[in-house]
PDB file of C-alpha atoms in Angstrom:
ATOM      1  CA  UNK A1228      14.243  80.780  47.259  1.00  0.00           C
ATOM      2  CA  UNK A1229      17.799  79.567  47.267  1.00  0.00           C
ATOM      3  CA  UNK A1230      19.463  82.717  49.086  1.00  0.00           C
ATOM      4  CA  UNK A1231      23.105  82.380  50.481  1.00  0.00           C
ATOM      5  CA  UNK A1232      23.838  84.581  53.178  1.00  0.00           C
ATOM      6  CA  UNK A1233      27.502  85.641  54.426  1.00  0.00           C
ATOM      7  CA  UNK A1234      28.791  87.268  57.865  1.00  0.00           C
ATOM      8  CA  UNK A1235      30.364  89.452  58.420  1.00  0.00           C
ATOM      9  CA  UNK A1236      29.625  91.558  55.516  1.00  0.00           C
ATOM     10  CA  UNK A1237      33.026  93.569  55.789  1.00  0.00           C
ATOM     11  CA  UNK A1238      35.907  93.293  58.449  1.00  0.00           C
ATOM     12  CA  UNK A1239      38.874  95.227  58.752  1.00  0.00           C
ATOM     13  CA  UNK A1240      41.498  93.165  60.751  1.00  0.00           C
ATOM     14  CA  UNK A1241      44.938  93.517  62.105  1.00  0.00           C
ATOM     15  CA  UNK A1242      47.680  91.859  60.540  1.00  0.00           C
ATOM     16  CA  UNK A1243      48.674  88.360  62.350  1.00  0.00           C
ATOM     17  CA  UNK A1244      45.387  88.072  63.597  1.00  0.00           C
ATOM     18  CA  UNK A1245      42.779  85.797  62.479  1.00  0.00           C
ATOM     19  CA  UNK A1246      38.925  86.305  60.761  1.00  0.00           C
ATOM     20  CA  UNK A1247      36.042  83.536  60.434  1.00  0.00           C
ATOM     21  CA  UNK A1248      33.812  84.186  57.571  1.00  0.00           C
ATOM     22  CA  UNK A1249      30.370  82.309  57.560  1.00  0.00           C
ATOM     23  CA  UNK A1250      28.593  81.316  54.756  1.00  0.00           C
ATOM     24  CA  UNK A1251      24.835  80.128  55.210  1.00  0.00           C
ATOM     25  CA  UNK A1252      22.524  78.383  52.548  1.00  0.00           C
ATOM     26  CA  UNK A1253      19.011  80.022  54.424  1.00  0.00           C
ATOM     27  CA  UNK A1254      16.369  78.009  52.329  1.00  0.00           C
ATOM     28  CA  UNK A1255      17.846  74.954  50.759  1.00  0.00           C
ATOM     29  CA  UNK A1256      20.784  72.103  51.560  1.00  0.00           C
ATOM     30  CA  UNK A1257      23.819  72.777  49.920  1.00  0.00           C
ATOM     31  CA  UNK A1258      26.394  69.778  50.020  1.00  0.00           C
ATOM     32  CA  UNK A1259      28.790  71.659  48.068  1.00  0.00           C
ATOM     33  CA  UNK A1260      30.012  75.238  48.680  1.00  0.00           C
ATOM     34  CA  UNK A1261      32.569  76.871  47.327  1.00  0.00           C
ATOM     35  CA  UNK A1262      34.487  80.027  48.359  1.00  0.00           C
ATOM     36  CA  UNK A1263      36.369  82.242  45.937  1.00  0.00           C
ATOM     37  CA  UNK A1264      37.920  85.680  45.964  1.00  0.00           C
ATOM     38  CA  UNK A1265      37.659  88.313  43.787  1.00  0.00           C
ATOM     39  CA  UNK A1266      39.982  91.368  43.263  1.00  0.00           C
ATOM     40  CA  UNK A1267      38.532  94.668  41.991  1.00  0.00           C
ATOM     41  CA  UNK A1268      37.587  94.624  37.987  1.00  0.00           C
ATOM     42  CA  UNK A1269      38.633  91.206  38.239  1.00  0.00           C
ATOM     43  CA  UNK A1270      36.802  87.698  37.557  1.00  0.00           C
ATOM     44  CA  UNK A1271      35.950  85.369  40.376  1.00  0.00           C
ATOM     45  CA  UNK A1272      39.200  83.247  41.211  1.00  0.00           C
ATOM     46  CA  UNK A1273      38.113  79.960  42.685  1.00  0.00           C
ATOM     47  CA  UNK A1274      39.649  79.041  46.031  1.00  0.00           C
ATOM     48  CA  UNK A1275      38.071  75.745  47.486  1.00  0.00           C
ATOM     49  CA  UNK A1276      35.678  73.286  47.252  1.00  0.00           C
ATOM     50  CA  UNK A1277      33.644  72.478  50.370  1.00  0.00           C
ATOM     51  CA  UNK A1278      31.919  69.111  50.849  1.00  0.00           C
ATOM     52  CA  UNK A1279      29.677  68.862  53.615  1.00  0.00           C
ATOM     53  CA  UNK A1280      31.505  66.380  55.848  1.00  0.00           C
ATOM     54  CA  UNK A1281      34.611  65.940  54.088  1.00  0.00           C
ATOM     55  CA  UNK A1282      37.963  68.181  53.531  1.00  0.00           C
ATOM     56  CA  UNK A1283      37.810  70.938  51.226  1.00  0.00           C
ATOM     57  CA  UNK A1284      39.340  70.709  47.531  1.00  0.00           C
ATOM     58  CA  UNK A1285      41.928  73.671  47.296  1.00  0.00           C
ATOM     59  CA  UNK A1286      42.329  75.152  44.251  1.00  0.00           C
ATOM     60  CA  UNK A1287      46.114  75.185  43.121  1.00  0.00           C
ATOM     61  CA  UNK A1288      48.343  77.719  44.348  1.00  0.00           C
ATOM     62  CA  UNK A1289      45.700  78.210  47.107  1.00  0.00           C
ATOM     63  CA  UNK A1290      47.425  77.785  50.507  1.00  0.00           C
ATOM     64  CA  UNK A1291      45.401  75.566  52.842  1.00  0.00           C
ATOM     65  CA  UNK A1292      47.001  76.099  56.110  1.00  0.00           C
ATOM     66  CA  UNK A1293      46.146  80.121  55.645  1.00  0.00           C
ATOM     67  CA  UNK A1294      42.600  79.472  54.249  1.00  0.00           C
ATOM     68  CA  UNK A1295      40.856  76.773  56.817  1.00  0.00           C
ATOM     69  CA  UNK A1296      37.781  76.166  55.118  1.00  0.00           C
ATOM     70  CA  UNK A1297      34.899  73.972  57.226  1.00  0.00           C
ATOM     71  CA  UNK A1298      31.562  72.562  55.925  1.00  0.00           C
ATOM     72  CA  UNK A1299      30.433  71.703  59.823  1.00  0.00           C
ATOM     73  CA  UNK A1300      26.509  71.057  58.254  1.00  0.00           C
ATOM     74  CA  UNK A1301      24.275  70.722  54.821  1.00  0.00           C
ATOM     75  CA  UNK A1302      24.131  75.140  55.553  1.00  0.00           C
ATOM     76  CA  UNK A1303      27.016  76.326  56.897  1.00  0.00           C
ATOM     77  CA  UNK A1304      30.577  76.991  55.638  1.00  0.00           C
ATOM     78  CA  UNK A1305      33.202  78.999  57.145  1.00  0.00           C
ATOM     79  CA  UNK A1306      36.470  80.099  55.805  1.00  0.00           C
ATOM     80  CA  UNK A1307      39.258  81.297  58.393  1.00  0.00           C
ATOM     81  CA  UNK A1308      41.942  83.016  57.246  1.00  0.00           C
ATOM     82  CA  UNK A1309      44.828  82.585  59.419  1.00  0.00           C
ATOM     83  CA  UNK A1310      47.504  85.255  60.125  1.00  0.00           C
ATOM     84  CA  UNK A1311      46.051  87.837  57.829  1.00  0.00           C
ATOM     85  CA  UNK A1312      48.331  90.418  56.369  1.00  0.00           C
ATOM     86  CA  UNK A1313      47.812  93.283  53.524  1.00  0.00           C
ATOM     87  CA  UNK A1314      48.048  90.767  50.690  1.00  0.00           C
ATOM     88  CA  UNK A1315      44.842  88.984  52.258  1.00  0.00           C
ATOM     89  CA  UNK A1316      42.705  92.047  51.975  1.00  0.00           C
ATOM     90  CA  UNK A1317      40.126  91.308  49.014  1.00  0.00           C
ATOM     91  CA  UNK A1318      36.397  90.687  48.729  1.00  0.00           C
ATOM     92  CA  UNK A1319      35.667  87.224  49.842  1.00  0.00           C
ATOM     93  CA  UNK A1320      32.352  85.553  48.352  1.00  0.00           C
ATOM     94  CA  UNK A1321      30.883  82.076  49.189  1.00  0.00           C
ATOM     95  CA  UNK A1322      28.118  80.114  46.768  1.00  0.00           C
ATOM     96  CA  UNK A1323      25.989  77.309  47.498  1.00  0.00           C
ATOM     97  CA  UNK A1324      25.053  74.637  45.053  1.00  0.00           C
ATOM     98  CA  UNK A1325      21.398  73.014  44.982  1.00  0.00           C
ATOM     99  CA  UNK A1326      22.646  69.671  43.217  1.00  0.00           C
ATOM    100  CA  UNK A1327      25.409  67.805  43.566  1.00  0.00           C
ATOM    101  CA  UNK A1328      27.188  66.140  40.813  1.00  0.00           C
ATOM    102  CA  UNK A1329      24.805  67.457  37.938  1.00  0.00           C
ATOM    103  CA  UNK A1330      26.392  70.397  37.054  1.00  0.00           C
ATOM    104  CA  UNK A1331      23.703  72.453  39.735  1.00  0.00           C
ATOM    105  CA  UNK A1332      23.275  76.329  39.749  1.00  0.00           C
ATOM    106  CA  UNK A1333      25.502  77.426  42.049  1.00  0.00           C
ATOM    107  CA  UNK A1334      23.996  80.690  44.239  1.00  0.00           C
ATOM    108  CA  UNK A1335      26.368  83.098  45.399  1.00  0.00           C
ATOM    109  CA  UNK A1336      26.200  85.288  48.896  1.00  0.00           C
ATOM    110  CA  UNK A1337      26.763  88.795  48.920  1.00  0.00           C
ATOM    111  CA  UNK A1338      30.370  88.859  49.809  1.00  0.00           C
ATOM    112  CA  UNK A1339      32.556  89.900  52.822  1.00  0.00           C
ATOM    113  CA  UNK A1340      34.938  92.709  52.246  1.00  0.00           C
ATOM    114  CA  UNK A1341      37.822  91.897  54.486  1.00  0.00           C
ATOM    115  CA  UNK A1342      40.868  94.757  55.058  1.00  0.00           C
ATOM    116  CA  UNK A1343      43.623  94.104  56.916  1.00  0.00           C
ATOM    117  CA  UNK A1344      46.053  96.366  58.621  1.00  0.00           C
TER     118      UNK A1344
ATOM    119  CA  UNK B 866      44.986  77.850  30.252  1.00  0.00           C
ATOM    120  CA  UNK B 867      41.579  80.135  30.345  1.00  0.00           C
ATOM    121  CA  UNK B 868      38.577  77.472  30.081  1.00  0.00           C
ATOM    122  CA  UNK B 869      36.520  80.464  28.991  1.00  0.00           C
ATOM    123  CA  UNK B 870      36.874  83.367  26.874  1.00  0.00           C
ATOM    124  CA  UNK B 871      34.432  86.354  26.906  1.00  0.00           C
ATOM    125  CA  UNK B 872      34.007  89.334  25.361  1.00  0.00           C
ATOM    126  CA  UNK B 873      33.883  92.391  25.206  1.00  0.00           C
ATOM    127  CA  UNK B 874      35.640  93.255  28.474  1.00  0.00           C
ATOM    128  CA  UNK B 875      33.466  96.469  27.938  1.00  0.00           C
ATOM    129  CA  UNK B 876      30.378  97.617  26.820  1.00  0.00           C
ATOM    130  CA  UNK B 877      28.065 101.073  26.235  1.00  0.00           C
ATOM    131  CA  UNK B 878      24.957 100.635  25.137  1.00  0.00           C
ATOM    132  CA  UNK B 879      22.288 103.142  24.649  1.00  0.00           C
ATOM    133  CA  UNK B 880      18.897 103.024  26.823  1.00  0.00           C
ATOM    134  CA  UNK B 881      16.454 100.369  24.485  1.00  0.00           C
ATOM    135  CA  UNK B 882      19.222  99.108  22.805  1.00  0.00           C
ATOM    136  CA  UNK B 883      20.241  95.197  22.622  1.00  0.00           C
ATOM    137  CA  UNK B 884      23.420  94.578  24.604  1.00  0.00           C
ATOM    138  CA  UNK B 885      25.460  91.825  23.210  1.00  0.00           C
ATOM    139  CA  UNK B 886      28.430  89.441  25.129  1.00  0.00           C
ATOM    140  CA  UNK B 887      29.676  86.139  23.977  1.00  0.00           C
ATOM    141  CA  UNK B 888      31.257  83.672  25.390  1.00  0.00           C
ATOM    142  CA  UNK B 889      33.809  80.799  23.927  1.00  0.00           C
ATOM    143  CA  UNK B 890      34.915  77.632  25.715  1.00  0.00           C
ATOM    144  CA  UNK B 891      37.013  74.617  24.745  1.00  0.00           C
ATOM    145  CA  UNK B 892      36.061  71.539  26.827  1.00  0.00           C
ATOM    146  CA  UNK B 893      33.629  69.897  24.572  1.00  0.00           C
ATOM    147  CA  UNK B 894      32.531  68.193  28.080  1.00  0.00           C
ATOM    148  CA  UNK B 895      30.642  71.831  29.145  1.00  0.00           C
ATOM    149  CA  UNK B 896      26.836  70.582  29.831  1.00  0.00           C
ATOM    150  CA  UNK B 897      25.819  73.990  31.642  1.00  0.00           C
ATOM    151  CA  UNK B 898      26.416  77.208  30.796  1.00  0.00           C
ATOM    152  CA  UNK B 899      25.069  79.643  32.821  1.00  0.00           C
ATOM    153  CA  UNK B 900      25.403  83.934  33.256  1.00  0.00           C
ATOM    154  CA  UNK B 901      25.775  85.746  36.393  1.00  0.00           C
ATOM    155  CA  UNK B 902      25.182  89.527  36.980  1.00  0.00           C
ATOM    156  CA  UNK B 903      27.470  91.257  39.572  1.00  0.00           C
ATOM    157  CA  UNK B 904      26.598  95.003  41.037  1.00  0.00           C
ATOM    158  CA  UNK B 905      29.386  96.787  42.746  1.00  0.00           C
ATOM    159  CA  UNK B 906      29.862  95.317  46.017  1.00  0.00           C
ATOM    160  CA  UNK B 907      27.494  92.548  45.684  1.00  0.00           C
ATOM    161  CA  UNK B 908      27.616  88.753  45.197  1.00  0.00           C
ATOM    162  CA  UNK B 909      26.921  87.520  41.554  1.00  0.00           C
ATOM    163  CA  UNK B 910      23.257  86.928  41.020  1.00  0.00           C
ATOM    164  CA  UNK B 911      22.191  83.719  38.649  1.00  0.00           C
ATOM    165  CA  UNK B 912      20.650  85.649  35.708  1.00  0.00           C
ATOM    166  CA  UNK B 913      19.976  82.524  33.145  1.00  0.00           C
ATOM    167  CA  UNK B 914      21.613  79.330  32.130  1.00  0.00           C
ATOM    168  CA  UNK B 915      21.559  76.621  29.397  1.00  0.00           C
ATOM    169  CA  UNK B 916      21.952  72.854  29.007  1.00  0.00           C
ATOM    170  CA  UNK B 917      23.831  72.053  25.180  1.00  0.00           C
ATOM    171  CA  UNK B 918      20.439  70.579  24.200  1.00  0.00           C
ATOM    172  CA  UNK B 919      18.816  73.369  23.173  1.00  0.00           C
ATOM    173  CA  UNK B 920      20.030  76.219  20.754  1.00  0.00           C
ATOM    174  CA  UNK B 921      18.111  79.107  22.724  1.00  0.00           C
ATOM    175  CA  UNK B 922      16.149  80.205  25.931  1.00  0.00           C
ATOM    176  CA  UNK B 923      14.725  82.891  26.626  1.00  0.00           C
ATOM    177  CA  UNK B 924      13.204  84.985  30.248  1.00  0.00           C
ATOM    178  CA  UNK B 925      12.137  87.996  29.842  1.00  0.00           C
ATOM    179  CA  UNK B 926      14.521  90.886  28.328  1.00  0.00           C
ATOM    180  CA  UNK B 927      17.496  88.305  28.566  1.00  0.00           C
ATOM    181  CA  UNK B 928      18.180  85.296  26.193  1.00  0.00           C
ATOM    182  CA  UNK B 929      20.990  83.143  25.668  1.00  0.00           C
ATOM    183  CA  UNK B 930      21.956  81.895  22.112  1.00  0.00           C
ATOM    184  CA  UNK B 931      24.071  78.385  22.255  1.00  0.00           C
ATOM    185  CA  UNK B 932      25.848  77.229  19.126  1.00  0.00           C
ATOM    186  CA  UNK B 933      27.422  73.604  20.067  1.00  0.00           C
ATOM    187  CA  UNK B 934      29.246  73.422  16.931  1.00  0.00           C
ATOM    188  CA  UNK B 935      31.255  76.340  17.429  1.00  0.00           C
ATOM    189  CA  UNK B 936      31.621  76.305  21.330  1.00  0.00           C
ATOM    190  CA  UNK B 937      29.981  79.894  21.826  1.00  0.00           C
ATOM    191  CA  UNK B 938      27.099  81.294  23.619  1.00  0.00           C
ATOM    192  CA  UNK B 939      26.353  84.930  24.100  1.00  0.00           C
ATOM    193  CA  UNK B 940      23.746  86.355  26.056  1.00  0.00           C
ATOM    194  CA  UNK B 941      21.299  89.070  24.392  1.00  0.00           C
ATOM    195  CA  UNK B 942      19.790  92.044  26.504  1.00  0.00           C
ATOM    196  CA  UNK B 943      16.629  93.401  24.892  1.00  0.00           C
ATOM    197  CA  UNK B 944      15.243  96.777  25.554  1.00  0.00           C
ATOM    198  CA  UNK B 945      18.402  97.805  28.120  1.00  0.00           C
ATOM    199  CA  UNK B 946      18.002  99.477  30.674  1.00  0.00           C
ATOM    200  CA  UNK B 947      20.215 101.872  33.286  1.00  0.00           C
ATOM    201  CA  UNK B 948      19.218  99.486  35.956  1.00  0.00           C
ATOM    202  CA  UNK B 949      20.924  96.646  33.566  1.00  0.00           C
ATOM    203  CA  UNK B 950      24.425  98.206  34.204  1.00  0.00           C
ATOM    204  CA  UNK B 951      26.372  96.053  35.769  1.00  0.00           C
ATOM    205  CA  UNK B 952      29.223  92.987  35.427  1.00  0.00           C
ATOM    206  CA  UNK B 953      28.470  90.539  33.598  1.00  0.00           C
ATOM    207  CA  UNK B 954      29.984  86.786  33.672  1.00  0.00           C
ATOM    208  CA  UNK B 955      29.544  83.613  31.410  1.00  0.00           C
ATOM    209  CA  UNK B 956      30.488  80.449  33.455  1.00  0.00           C
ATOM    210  CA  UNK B 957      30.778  76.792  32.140  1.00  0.00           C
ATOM    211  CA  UNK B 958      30.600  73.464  33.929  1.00  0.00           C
ATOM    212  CA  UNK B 959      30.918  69.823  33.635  1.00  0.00           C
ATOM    213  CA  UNK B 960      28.366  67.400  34.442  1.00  0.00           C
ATOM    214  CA  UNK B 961      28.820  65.651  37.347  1.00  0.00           C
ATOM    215  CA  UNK B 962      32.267  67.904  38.188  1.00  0.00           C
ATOM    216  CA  UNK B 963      30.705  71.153  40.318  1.00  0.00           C
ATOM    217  CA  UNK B 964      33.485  73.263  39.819  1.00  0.00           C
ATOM    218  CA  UNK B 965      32.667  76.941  37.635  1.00  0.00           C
ATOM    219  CA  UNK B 966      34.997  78.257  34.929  1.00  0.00           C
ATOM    220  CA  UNK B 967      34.254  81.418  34.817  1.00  0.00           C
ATOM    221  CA  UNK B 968      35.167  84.047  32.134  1.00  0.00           C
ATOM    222  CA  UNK B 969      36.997  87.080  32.725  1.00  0.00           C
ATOM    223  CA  UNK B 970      33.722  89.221  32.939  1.00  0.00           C
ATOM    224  CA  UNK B 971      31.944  92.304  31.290  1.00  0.00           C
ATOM    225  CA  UNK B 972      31.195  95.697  32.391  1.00  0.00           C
ATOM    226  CA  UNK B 973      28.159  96.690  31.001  1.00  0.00           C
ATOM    227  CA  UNK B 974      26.770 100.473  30.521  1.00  0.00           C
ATOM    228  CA  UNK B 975      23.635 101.533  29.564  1.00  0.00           C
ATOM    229  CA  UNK B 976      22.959 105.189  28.785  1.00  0.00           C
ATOM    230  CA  UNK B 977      19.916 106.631  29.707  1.00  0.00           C
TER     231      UNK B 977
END
C-alpha cells in the first residue's frame, strides 16, 4: 500500500514552453501533497503545499506564477511549470500524506527529471 | 535557519558492519521523526519513524534511537549490506502542521 505515482518520469522541454507534471496517490486519499525539488547531492527543498480543494501554500522564495500547482481531487496533483528555462531543469518529486493534521507519513513518488533547453 | 542537522554528510561502512547517522533538531514541538532512504534517481522511500514517546523502535536491521532530552535521534543499520547503499535523510514534523524539515542528507557506502 500507499504508492505515489508521478508522470512523466523525465521530460526534456524547450525553453518558454510549458510542462504538467502529475502526481497520483494509487491506493489511498491524500488531502495533502506536497511537491519539492531536489538538486543533485542535495536535500529535498520544499516547494508547495497542496490541499485538495484549496490553493497551494508556496514555500518562500518559491515563485507561484512559474510553479501552478493544482490538487483537482483526494489523488491527483499537478505542478505546471510555466515558461521553463535552464534554471528550471532539476528533479521534481511529489509525496502524498495519509493523515492530515497529525503529523502523517508522507509517501514520496519516484520523481520526474525535467531538462530544459 | 536549518530545523535539522544531520550527520555525517558521508559514510563507508564495511559489509556486516553497523552504520551510524544522527540527527539534531531544535523545535521542541517535533512529534514525528521519521527516515527516508533515497537511491539514485528514485523518490525517497519511508524507511522508519518515531513518535517522542518512546526512546527506541526497532524493524528489522534498522532502529532508531530517540533521546528527547537532548533533541537527537540517529538511526542504526545492523548487519549492512551493499544493497543498503544509498541516501539517507532524517525529517522532523509538527503535530498537526504537515510540513517536513528535512536534514541535509547522508550518503551511505557499504563495502562488500
Amino acid at each position: 500500500g500507499a504508492v505515489v505515482s508521478q508522470h512523466p518520469s523525465w521530460v526534456i522541454c524547450k525553453s518558454g514552453t510549458s510542462v504538467k507534471i502529475e502526481c497520483r496517490s494509487l491506493d489511498f486519499q491524500a488531502t495533502t501533497m506536497f511537491w519539492y525539488r531536489q538538486f543533485p547531492k542535495q536535500s529535498l527543498m520544499l516547494m508547495a503545499t497542496s490541499n485538495e480543494g484549496s490553493k497551494a501554500t508556496y514555500e518562500q522564495g518559491v515563485e507561484k506564477d512559474k510553479f501552478l500547482i493544482n490538487h483537482a481531487s483526494l489523488t491527483l496533483s499537478t505542478l505546471t511549470v510555466t515558461s521553463a528555462h535552464p534554471e528550471d531543469s532539476s528533479f521534481y518529486i511529489c509525496s502524498a500524506q495519509r493523515l492530515a493534521g497529525l503529523g502523517g507519513e508522507q509517501y514520496f513518488g519516484p520523481g520526474t527529471r525535467l531538462t530544459v533547453t | 535557519q536549518q530545523q535539522v542537522k544531520q550527520s555525517p554528510q558521508s559514510l563507508i561502512v564495511q559489509k556486516g558492519g553497523i552504520s551510524i547517522i544522527n540527527c539534531a533538531y531544535e523545535n521542541t514541538a517535533f512529534d514525528y521523526f521519521p527516515w527516508y532512504q533515497q537511491f539514485p534517481g528514485k523518490g525517497p522511500a519511508l524507511l522508519i519513524a518515531i513518535r517522542p514517546d518512546v526512546s527506541e523502535k526497532k524493524e528489522g536491521r534498522f532502529t532508531i534511537s530517540f533521546n528527547k532530552s537532548a533533541k537527537q535521534f540517529s538511526l542504526h543499520i545492523m548487519d549492512s549490506q551493499p544493497g543498503d547503499s544509498a541516501t539517507y535523510f532524517c525529517a522532523a514534523s509538527r503535530n498537526n502542521f504537515n510540513k517536513f524539515y528535512f536534514g541535509s542528507g547522508t550518503k551511505l557506502n557499504v563495502k562488500p
